[in-house]
XYZ file of C-alpha atoms in Angstrom:
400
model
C -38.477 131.430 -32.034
C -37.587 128.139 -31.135
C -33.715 127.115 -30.544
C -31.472 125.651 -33.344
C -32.141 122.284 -31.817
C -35.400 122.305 -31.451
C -38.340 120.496 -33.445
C -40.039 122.752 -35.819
C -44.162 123.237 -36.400
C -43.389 121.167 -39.098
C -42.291 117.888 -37.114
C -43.838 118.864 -33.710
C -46.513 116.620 -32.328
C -49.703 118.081 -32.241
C -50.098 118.021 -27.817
C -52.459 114.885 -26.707
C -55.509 115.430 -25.417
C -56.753 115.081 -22.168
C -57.886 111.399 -23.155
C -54.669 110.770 -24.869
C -52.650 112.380 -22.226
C -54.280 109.931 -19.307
C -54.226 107.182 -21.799
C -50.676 107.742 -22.344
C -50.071 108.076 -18.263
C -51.603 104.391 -17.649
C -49.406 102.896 -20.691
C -46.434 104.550 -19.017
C -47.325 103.219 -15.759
C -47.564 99.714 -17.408
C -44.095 100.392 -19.048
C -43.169 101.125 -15.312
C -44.421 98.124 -13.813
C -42.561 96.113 -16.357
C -39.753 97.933 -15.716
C -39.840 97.610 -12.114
C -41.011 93.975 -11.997
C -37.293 93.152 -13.785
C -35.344 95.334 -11.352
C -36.599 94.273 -8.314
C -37.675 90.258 -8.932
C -34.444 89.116 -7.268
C -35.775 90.502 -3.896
C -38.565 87.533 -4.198
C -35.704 84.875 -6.027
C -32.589 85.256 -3.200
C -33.601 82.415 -1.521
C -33.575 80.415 -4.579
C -30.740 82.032 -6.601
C -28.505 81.374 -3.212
C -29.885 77.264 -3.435
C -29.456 76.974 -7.122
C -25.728 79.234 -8.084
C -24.112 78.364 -4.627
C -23.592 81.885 -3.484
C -24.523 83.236 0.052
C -27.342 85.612 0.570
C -25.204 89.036 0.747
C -23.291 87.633 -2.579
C -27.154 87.112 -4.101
C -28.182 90.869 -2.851
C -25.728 91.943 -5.695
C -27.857 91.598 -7.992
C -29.658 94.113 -6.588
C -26.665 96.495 -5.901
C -25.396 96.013 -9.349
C -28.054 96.654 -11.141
C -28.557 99.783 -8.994
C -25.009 100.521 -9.763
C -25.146 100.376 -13.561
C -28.203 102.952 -13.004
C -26.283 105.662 -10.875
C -23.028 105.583 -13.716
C -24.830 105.603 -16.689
C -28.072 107.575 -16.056
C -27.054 111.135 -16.728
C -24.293 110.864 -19.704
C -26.892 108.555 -21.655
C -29.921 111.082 -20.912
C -27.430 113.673 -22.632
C -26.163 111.313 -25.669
C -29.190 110.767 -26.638
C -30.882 114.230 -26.212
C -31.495 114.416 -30.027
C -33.428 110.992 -30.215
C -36.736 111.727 -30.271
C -38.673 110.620 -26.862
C -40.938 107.708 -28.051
C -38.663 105.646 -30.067
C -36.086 106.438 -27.751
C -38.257 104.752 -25.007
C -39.456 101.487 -27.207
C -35.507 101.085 -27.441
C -34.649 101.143 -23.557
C -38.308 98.312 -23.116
C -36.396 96.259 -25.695
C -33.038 95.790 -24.215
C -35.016 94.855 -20.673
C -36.634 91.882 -23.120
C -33.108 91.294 -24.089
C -32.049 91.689 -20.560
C -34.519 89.512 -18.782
C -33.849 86.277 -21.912
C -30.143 86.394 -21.059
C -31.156 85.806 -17.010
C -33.534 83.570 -17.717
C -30.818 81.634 -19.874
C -27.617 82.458 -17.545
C -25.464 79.347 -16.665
C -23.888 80.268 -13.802
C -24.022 83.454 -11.191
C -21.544 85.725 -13.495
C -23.565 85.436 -16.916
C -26.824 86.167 -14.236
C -24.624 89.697 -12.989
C -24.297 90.266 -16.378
C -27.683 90.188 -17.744
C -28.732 91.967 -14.404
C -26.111 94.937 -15.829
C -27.296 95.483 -19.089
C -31.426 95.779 -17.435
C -29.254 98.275 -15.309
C -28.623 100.295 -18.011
C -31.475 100.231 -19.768
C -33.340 101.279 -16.388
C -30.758 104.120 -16.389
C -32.201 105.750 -19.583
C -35.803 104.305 -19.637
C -36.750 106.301 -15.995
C -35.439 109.601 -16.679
C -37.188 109.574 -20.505
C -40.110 108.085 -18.527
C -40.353 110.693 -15.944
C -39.660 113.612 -18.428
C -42.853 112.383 -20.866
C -45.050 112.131 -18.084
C -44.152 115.747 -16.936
C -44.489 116.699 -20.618
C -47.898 115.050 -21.156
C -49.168 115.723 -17.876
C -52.223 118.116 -17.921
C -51.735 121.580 -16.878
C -51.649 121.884 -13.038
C -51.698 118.016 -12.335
C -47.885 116.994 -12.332
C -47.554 115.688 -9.132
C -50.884 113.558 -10.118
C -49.230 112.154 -12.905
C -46.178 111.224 -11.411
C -48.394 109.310 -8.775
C -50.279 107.691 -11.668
C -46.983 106.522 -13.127
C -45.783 105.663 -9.893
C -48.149 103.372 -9.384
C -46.878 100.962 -11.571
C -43.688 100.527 -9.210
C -46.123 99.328 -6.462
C -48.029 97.338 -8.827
C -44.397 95.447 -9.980
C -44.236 95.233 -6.070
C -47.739 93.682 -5.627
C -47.941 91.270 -8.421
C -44.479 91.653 -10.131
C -41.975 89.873 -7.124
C -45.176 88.231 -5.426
C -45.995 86.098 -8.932
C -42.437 85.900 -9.934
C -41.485 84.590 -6.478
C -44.387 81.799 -7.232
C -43.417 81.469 -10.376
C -39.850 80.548 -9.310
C -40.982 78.347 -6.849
C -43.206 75.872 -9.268
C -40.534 75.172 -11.833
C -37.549 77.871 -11.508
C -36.351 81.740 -11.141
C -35.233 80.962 -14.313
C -38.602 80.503 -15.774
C -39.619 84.214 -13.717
C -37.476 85.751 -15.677
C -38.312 84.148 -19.031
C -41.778 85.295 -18.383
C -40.493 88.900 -17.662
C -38.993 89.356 -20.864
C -42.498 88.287 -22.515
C -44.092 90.735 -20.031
C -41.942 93.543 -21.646
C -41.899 92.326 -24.806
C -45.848 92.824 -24.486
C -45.763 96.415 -23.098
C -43.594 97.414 -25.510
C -46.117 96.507 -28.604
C -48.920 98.476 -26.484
C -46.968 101.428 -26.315
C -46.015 101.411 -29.690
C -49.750 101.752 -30.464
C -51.204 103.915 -27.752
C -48.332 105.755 -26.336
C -48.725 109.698 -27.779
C -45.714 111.181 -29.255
C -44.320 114.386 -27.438
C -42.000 116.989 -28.436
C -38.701 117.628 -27.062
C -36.194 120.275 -26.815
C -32.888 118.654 -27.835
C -31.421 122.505 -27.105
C -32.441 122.497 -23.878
C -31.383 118.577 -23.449
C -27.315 120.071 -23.098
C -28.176 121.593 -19.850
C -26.578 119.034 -17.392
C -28.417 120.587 -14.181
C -31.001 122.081 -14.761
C -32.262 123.857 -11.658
C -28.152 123.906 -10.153
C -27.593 123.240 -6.443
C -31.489 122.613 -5.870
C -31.862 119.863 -8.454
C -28.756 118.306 -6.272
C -31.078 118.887 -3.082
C -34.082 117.581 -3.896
C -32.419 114.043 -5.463
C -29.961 113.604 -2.888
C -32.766 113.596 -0.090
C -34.682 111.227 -2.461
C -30.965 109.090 -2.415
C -31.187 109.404 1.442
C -34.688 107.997 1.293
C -34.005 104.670 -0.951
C -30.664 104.297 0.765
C -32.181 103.765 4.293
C -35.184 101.829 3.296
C -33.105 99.447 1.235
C -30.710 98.798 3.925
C -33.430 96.386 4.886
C -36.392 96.260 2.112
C -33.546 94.161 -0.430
C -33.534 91.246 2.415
C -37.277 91.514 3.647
C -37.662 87.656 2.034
C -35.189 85.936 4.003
C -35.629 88.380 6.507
C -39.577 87.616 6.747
C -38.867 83.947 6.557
C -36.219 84.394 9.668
C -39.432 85.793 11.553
C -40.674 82.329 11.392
C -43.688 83.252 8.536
C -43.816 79.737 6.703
C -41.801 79.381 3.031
C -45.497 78.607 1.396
C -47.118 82.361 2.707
C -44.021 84.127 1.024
C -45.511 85.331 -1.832
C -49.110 86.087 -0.752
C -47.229 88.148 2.500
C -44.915 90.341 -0.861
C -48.240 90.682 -2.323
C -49.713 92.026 1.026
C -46.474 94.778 1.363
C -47.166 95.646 -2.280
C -50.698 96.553 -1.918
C -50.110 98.556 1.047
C -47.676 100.350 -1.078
C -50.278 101.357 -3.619
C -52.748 102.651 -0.775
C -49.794 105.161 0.465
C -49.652 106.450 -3.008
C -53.430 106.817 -3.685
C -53.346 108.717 -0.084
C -50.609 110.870 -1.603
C -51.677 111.892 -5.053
C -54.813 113.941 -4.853
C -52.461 116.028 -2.619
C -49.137 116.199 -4.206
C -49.443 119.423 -5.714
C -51.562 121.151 -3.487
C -48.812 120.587 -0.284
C -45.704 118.986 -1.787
C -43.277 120.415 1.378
C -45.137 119.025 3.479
C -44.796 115.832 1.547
C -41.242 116.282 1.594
C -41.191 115.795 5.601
C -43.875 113.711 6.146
C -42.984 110.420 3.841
C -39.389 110.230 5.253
C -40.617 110.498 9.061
C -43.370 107.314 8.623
C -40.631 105.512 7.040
C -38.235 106.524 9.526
C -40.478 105.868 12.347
C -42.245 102.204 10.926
C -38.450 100.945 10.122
C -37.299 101.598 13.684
C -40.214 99.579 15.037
C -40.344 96.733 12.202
C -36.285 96.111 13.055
C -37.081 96.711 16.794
C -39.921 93.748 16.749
C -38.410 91.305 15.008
C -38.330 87.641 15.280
C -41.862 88.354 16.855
C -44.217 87.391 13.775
C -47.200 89.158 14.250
C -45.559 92.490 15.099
C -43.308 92.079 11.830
C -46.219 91.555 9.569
C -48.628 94.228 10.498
C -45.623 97.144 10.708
C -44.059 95.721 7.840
C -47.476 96.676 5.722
C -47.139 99.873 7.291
C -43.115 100.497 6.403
C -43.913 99.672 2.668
C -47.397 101.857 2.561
C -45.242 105.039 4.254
C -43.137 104.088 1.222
C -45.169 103.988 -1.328
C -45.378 107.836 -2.288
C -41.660 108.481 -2.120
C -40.914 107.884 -5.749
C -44.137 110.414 -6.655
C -43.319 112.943 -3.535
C -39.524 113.318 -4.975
C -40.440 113.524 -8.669
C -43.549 116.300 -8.641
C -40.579 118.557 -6.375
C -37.986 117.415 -9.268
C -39.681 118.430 -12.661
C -41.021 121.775 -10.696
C -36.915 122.324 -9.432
C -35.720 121.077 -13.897
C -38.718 121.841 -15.912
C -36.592 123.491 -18.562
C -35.358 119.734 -19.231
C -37.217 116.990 -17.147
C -35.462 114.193 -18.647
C -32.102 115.485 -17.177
C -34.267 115.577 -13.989
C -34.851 112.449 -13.945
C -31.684 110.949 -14.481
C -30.270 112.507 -11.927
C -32.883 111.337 -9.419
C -32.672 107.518 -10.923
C -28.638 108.017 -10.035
C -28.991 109.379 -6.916
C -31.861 106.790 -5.949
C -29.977 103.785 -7.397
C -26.659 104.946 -5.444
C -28.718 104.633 -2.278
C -30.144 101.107 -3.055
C -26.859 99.797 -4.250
C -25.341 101.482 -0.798
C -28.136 100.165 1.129
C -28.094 97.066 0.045
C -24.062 96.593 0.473
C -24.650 98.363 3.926
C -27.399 95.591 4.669
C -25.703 92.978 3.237
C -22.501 93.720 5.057
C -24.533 94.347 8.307
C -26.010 90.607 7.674
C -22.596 88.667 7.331
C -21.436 90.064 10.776
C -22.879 90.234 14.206
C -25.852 92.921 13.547
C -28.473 91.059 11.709
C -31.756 92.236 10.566
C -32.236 94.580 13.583
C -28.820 96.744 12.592
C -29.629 96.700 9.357
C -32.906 98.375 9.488
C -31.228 100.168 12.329
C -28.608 101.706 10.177
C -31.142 102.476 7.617
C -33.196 104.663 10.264
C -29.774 107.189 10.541
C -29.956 107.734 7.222
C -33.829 108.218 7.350
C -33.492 110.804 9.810
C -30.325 112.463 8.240
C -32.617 113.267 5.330
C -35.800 114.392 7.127
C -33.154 116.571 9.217
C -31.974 118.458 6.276
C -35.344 118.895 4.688
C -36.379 120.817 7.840
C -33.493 122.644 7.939
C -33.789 123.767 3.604
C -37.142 124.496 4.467
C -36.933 128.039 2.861
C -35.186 126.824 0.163
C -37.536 123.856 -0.560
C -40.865 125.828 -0.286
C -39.720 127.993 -2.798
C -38.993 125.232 -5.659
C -41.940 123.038 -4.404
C -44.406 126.297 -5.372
C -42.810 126.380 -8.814
């Protein structure tokens, strides 16, 4: 029998097909790359949100830690408020408020309306990744979650390869200003495609009061994904200026975020044919290449050449951390995979909003660059540390 809360024959969608499940994956990833385009756009804009508002570049990488912030607080209770809301409309709603988000920014007269804006996209990324993550798990076909998740991930490299790339042209023609104008079209436009195309999926709103699903495990798995984001972003939320401090010319900017991007997408499309057959051994190996390409990117630098070819090959070892995290996560909280996913956007957005104050902080003293990629390796191999040591624990979940 299903629970008091749940949806009854009656009002349960009928499940998608395989077509509409796959069709439903791509419009999610498109959702995603929307999403991800607004969150991370600054990274492209610092240099020009520091010339236009006056502020230095650590006071600029606060709009990146902010919005992170705003993520971690509010990502968990709102996934439990609004447990009862069923997942599609509930989803339209959080793609409506980054329209809303994106049109204040674009219209912000000064650096505290831009925080602002940048903290209401915050917390409409704070309910809009765990829904998404929990509908992908839910439309997923049988046996291919960790697929899926790499599907959807994709749009996060995607924002990455055309989302800062074009915005960061964008912003240089006429102004960031206009980038994020554009972004809240962008969304405005993904938003009327999923309206049409997006299947409905039925929810448990029951099962939606359990706060942790999968107890101390759940806590594992997102904190190591935490670990992961905090160390990378240590140095990733500064790799403009810091790329431009190698001595690559202002003009190649863009087309050199464009490059990182795309090697982002090739580490995923390694990754996701593979995901479900060997995800421990996921678990170790994406933290190590990160680990190991950071150390050498912040090692080589101001030398050019050296920066740009490992710096392709930081962001492609990268690329299937959101995907290699997430197919362990909905295994470790499948009783309620939107819970899940909140508590991997907090944990995640704690360690870019700590890795980017930890950069920034590193920046405005003596270290530079080198310590703040540095600093982020630690962490790197903190994580990959613990993983080996769980490994009992973690091979259990990950078979689930």
């Amino acid at each position: 029998m299903p629970s008091p809360g749940a949806q009854t024959p009656a009002s349960t969608p009928p499940a998608p097909s395989a077509r509409s499940a796959w069709t439903g994956l791509y419009l999610l990833a498109i959702a995603v790359f929307a999403a991800i385009t607004s969150e991370v756009v600054p990274i492209g804009l610092l240099p020009q949100v520091v010339s236009s508002l006056g502020v230095n570049e650590a006071g600029a990488g606060t709009l990146i830690s902010l919005y992170a912030g705003m993520v971690a607080v509010t990502a968990v209770p709102l996934t439990r408020l609004t447990r009862r809301i069923p997942r599609k409309p509930l989803l339209l709603a959080t793609l409506i408020v980054f329209a809303l988000s994106n049109t204040l920014a674009a219209a912000a007269p000064d650096f505290v309306w831009l925080a602002v804006a940048r903290a209401l996209g915050g917390a409409a990324h704070a309910l809009f990744f765990a829904v998404a993550i929990g509908y992908a798990a839910r439309i997923a076909p049988r046996g291919q979650t960790g697929r899926a998740l790499a599907l959807v991930a994709t749009g996060t490299s995607v924002g990455l390869i055309l989302g800062v790339p074009a915005g960061t042209v964008l912003g240089e023609l006429f102004s960031w200003r206009a980038t994020f104008g554009a972004l809240a079209v962008i969304v405005a436009l993904a938003t009327l495609a999923a309206v049409r195309y997006l299947p409905a999926v039925e929810h448990d709103a029951e099962a939606g009061k359990s706060l942790l699903p999968g107890g101390g495990t759940l806590l594992l798995v997102a904190g190591l994904a935490g670990a992961a984001f905090l160390g990378h972003y240590s140095l990733y939320t500064y790799v403009s200026p810091f790329l431009l401090a190698a001595g690559l010319p202002a003009a190649w900017l863009g087309a050199m975020l464009a490059v990182l991007g795309l090697s982002g997408l090739v580490g995923i499309r390694i990754a996701a044919r593979r995901l479900d057959a060997h995800p421990y051994a996921w678990l170790v190996a994406v933290p190590s290449a990160v680990l190991l390409t950071q150390a050498a990117l912040a090692l080589s630098f101001p030398s050019l050449l050296p920066v740009l070819i490992l710096a392709a090959l930081w962001t492609a070892s990268f690329g299937p951390v959101n995907s290699t995290y997430q197919s362990v996560l909905v295994r470790v909280g499948k009783d309620n995979p939107e819970m899940a996913g909140a508590w991997i956007n907090v944990t995640c957005n704690i360690g870019i909003a700590v890795g980017s104050t930890l950069g920034g902080t590193l920046l405005t003293g003596t270290g530079g660059y080198t310590s703040a990629g540095l600093a982020g390796c630690a962490v790197l191999a903190a994580a990959v540390l613990v993983t080996l040591l769980a490994k009992a624990r973690l091979l259990g979940t990950s078979r689930g």
